[in-house]
PDB file of C-alpha atoms and ligand atoms in Angstrom:
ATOM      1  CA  UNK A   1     -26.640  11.357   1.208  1.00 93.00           C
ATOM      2  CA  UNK A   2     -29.789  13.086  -0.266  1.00 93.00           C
ATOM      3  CA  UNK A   3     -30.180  10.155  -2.614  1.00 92.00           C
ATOM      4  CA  UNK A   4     -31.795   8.093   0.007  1.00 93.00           C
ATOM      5  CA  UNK A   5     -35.178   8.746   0.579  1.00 92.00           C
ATOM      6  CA  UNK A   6     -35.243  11.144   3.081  1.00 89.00           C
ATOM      7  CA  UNK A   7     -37.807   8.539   5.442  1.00 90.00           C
ATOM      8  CA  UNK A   8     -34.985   6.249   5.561  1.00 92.00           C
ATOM      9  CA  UNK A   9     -32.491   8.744   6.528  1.00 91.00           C
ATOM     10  CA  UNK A  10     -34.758   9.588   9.336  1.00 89.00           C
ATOM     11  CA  UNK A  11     -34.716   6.400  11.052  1.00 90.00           C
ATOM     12  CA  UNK A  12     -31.291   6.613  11.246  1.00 92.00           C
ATOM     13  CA  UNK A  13     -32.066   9.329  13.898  1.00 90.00           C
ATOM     14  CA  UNK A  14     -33.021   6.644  16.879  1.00 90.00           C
ATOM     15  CA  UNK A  15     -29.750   4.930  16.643  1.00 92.00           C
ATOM     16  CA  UNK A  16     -27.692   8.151  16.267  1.00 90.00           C
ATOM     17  CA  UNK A  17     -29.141   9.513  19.439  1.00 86.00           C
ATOM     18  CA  UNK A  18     -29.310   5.983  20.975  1.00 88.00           C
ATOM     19  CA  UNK A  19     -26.642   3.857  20.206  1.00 90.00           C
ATOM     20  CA  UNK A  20     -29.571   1.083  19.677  1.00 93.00           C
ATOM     21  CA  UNK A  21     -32.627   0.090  17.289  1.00 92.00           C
ATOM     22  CA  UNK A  22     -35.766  -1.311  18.341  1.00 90.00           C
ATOM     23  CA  UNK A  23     -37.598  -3.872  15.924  1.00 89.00           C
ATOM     24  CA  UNK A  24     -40.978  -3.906  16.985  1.00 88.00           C
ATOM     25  CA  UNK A  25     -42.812  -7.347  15.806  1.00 89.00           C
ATOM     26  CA  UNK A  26     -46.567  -8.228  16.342  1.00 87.00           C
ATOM     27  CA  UNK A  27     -45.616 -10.205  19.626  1.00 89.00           C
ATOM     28  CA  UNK A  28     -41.986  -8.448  20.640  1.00 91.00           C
ATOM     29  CA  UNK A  29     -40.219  -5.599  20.596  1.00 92.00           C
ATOM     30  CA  UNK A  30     -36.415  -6.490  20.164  1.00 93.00           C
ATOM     31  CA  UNK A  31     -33.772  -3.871  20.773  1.00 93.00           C
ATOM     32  CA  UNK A  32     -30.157  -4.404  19.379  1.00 95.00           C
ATOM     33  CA  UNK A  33     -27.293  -2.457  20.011  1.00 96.00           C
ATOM     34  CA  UNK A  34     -26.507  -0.337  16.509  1.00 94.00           C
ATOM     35  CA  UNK A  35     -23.848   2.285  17.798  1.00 91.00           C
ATOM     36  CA  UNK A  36     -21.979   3.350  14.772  1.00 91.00           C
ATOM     37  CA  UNK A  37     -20.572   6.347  13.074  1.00 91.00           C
ATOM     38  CA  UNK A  38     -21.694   7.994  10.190  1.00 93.00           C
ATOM     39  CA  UNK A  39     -19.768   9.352   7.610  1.00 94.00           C
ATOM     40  CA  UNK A  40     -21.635  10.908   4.214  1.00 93.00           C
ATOM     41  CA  UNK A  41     -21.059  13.434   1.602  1.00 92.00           C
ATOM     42  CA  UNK A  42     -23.709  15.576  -0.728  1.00 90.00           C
ATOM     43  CA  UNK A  43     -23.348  17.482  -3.920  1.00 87.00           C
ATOM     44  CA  UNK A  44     -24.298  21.131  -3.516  1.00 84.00           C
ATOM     45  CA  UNK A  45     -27.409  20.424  -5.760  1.00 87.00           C
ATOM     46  CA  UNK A  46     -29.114  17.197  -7.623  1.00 86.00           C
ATOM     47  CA  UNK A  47     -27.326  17.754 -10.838  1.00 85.00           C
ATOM     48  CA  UNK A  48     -23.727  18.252  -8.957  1.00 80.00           C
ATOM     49  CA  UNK A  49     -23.178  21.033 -11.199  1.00 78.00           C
ATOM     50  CA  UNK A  50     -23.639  23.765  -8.714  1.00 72.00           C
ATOM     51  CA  UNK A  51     -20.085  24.685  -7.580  1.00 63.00           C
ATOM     52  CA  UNK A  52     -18.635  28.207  -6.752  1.00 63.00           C
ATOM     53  CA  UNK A  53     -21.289  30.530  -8.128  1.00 55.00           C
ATOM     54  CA  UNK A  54     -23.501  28.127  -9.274  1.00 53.00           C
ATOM     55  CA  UNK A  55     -22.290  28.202 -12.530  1.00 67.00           C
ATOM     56  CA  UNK A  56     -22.362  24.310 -13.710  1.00 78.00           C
ATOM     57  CA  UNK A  57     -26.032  24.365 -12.805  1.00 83.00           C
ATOM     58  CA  UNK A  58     -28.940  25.506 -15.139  1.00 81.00           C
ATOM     59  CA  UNK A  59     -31.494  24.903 -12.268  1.00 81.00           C
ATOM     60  CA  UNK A  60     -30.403  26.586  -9.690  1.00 73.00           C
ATOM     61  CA  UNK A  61     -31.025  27.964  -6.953  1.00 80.00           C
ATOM     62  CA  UNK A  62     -34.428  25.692  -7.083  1.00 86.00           C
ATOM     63  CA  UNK A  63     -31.721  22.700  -7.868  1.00 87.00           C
ATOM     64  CA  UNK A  64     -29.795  22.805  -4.959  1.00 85.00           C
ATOM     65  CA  UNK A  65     -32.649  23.899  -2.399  1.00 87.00           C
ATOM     66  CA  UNK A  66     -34.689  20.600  -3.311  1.00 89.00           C
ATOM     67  CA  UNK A  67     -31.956  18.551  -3.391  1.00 89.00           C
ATOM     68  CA  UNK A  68     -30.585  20.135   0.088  1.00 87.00           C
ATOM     69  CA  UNK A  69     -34.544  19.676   1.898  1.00 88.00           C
ATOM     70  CA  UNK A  70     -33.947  15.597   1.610  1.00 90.00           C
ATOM     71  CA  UNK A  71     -31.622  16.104   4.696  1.00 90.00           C
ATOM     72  CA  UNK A  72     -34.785  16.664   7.746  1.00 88.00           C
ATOM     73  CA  UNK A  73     -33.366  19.705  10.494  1.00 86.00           C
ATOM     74  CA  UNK A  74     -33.681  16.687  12.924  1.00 87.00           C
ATOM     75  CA  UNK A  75     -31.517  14.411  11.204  1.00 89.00           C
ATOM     76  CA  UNK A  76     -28.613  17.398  10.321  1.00 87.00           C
ATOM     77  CA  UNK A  77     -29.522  18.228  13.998  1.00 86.00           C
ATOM     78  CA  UNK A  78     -27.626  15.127  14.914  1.00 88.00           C
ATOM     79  CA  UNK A  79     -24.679  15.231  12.590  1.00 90.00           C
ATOM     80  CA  UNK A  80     -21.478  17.267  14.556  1.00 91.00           C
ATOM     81  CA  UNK A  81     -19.184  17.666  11.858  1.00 92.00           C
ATOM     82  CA  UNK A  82     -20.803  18.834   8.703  1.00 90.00           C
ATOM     83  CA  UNK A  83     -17.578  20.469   6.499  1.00 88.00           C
ATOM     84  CA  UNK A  84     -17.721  22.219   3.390  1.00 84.00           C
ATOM     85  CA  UNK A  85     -14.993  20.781   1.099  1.00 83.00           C
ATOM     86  CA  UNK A  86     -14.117  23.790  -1.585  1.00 81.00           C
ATOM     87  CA  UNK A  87     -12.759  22.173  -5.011  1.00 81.00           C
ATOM     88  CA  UNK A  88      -9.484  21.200  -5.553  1.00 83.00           C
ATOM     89  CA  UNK A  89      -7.997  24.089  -7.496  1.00 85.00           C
ATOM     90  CA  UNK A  90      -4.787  23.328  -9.872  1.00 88.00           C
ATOM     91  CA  UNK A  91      -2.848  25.463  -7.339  1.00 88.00           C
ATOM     92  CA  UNK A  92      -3.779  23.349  -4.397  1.00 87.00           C
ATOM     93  CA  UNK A  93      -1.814  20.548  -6.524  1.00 89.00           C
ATOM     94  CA  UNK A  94       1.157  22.019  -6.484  1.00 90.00           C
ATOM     95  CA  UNK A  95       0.833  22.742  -2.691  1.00 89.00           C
ATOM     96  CA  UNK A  96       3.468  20.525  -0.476  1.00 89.00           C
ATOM     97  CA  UNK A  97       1.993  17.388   1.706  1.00 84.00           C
ATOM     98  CA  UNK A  98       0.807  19.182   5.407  1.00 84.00           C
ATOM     99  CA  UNK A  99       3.392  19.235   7.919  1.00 87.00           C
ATOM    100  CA  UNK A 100       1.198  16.809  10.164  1.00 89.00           C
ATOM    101  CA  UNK A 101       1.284  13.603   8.791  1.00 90.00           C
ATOM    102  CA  UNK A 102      -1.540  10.739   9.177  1.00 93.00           C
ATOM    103  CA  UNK A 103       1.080   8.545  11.412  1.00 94.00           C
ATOM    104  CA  UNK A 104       1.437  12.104  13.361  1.00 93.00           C
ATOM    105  CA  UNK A 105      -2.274  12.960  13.738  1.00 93.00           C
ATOM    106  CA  UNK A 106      -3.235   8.677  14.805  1.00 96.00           C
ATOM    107  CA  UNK A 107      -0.775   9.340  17.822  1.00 96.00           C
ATOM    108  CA  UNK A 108      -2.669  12.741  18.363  1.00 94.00           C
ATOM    109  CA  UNK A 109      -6.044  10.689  18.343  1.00 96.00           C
ATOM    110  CA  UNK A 110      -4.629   7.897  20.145  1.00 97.00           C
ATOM    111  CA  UNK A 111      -3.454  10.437  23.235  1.00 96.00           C
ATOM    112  CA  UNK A 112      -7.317  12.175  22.697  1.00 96.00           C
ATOM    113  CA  UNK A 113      -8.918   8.330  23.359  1.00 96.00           C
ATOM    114  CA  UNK A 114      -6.897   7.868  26.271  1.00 96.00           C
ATOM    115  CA  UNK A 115      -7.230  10.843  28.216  1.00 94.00           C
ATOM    116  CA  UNK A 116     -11.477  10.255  27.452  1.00 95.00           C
ATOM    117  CA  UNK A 117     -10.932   6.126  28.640  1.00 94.00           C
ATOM    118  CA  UNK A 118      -8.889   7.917  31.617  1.00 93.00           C
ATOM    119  CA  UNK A 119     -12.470   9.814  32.382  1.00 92.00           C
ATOM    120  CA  UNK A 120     -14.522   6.385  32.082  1.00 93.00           C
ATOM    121  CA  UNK A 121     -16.106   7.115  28.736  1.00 93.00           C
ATOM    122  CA  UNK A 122     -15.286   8.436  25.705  1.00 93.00           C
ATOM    123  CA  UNK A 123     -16.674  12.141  24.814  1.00 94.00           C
ATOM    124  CA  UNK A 124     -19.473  10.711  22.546  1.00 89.00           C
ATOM    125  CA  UNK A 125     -20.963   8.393  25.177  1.00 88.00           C
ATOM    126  CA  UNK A 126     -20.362  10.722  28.199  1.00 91.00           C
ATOM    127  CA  UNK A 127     -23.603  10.445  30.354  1.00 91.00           C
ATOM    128  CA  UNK A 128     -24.722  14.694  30.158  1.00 90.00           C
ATOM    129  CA  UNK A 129     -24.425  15.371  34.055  1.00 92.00           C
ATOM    130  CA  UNK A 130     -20.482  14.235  33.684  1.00 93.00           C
ATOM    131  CA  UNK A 131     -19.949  16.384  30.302  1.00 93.00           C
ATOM    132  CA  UNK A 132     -21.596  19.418  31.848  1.00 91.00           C
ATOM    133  CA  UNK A 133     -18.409  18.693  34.568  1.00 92.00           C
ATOM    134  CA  UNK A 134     -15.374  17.695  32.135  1.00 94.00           C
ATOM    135  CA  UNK A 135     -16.508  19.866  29.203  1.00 94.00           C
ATOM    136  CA  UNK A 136     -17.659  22.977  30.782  1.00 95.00           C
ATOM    137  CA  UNK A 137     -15.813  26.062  29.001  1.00 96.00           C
ATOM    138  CA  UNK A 138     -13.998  28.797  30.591  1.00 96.00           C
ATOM    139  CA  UNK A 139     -16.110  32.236  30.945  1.00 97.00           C
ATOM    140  CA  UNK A 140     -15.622  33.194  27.558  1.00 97.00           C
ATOM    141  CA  UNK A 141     -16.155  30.425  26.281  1.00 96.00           C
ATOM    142  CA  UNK A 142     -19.571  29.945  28.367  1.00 96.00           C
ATOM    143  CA  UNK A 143     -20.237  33.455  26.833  1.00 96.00           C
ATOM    144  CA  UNK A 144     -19.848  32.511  23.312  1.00 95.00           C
ATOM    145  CA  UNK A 145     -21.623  29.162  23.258  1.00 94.00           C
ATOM    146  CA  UNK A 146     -24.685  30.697  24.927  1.00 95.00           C
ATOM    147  CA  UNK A 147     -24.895  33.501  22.753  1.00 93.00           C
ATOM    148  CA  UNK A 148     -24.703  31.098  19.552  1.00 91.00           C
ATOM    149  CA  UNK A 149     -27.543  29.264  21.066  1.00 91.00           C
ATOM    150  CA  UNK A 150     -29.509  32.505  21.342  1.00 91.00           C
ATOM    151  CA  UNK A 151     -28.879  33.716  17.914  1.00 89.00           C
ATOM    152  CA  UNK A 152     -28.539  30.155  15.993  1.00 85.00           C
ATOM    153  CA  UNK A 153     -31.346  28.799  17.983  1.00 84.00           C
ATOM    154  CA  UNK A 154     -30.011  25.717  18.718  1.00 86.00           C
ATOM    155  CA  UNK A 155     -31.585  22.743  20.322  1.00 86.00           C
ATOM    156  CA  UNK A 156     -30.637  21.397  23.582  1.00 88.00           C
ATOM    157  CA  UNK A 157     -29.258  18.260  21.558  1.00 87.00           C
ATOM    158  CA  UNK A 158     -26.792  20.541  19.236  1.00 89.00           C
ATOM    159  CA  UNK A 159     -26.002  22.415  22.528  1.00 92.00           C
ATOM    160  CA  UNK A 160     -24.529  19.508  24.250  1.00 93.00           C
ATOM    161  CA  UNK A 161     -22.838  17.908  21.054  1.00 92.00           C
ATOM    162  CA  UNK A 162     -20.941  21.581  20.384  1.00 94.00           C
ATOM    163  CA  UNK A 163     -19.782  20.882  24.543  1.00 95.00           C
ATOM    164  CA  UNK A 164     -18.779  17.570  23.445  1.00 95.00           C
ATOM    165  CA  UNK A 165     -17.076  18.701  19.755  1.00 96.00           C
ATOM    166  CA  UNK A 166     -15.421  21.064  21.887  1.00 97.00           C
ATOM    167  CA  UNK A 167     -14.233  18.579  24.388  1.00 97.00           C
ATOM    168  CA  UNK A 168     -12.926  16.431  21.854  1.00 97.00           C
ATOM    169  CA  UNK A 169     -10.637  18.817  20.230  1.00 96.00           C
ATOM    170  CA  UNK A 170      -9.155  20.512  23.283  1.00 97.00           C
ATOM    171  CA  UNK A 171      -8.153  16.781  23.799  1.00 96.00           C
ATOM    172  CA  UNK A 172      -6.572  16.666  20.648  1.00 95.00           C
ATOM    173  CA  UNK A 173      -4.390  19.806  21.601  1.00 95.00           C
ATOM    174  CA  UNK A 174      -3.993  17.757  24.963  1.00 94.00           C
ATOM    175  CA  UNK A 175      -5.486  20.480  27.107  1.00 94.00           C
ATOM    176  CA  UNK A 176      -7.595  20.289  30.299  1.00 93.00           C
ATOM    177  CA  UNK A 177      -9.404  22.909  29.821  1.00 95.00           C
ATOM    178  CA  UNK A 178     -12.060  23.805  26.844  1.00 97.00           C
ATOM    179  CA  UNK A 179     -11.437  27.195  26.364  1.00 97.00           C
ATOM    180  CA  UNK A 180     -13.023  29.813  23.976  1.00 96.00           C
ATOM    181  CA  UNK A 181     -11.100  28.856  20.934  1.00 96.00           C
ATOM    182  CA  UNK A 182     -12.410  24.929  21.068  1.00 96.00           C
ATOM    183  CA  UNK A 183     -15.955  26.548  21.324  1.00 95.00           C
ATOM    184  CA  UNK A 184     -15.411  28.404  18.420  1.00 94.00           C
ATOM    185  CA  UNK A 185     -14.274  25.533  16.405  1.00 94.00           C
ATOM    186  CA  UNK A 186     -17.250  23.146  17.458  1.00 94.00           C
ATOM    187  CA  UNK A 187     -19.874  25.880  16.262  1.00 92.00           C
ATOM    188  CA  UNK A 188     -18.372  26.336  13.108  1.00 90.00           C
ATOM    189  CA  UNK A 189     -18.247  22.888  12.424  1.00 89.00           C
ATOM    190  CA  UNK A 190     -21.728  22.558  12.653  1.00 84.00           C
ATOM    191  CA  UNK A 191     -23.244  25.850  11.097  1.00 67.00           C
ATOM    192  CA  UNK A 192     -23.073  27.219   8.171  1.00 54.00           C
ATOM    193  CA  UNK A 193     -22.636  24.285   6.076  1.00 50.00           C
ATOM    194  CA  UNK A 194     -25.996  24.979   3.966  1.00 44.00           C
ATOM    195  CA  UNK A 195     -24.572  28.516   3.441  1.00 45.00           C
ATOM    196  CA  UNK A 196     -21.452  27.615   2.284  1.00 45.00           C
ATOM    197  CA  UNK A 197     -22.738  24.723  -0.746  1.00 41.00           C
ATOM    198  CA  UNK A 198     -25.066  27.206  -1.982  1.00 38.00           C
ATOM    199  CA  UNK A 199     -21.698  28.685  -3.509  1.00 39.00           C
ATOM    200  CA  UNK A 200     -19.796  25.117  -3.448  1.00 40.00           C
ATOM    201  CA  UNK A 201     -19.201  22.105  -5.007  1.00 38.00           C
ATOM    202  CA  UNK A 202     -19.140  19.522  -2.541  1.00 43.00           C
ATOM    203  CA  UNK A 203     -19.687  18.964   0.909  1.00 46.00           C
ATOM    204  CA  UNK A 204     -18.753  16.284   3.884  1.00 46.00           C
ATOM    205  CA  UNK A 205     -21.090  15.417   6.381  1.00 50.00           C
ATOM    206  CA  UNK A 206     -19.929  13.089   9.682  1.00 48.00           C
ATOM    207  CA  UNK A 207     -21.550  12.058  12.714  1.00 44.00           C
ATOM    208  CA  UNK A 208     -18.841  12.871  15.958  1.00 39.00           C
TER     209      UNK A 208
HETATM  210 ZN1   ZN B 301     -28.082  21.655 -10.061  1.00 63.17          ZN
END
């Protein structure tokens, strides 16, 4: 992803937040729907070289805090699931398949889009007065979120696409209520993910 120029990545933030783009021409402005997802992936640092410890790279940390500044706090701002994916070790090779299975998880997904078409939208597009009703936590839950927003700082934006993150996966587990736990899951899939590829070798970035 950082191999874009980092003004290009940013207009990618109006149709993120939008679901549309506006082409403004001398005599009209034009706006077309452009909802999409967004999937990307980065190298811990320019020269890729920068994995567990940094070892691979003779420029760091310099290498990897250049290359990681292309992404703007606005446009990471808007991306729900960023994942740090740890390299494949020879032991993880000899690991057997999961014991969920992609045909398994599709029905799981399948169940989590219709119980969110049963509400009249799915999570992403809920309108914020009816997520503030079908997504609001349980006390602890309540308690956690707010104090990550205290302590992370986050933006109103980040604060209503953790409520939605968390929505989504209590769906998953087929649950009606998001509880603590779901919370928990939605923060740390959005923090921490600059942390974690100073020490890493790759990372996975995707829009919810
Ligand atoms: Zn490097």
């Amino acid at each position: 992803m950082p191999e874009f120029h980092p003004q290009v990545l940013d207009s990618l933030r109006q149709p993120l937040e939008t679901g549309s783009i506006t082409v403004a021409r001398a005599n009209a402005h034009i706006a077309y729907p452009a909802r999409f997802q967004l999937v990307a992936a980065m190298n811990p640092c320019r020269c890729g070289g920068g994995g567990d410890g940094g070892t691979g790279c003779r420029r760091g940390p310099r290498c990897a805090r250049d290359y990681q500044a292309r992404i703007s706090g606005p446009m990471l701002d808007r991306i729900d699931l960023q994942i740090h994916v740890p390299p494949v070790t020879p032991a993880d090779l000899a690991l057997p398949p999961p014991s969920e299975g992609t045909a398994e998880a599709a029905r799981r997904v399948a169940a989590a889009r219709a119980a969110q078409a049963e509400r009249g939208h799915l999570n992403a597009h809920l309108p914020t007065d009816i997520l503030d009703h079908v997504a609001s936590p349980d006390r602890p839950g309540e308690a956690l979120l707010n104090e990550a927003a205290l302590a992370h700082n986050l933006t109103a934006r980040s604060y209503h696409r953790v409520l939605r993150v968390a929505r989504t996966i209590a769906d998953l587990e087929g649950q009606e209520a998001v509880r603590r736990i779901h919370i928990a899951e939605a923060l740390a899939c959005r923090r921490g993910l600059f942390e974690a590829t100073r020490q890493a070798s790759g990372a996975a970035l995707a829009a919810h």
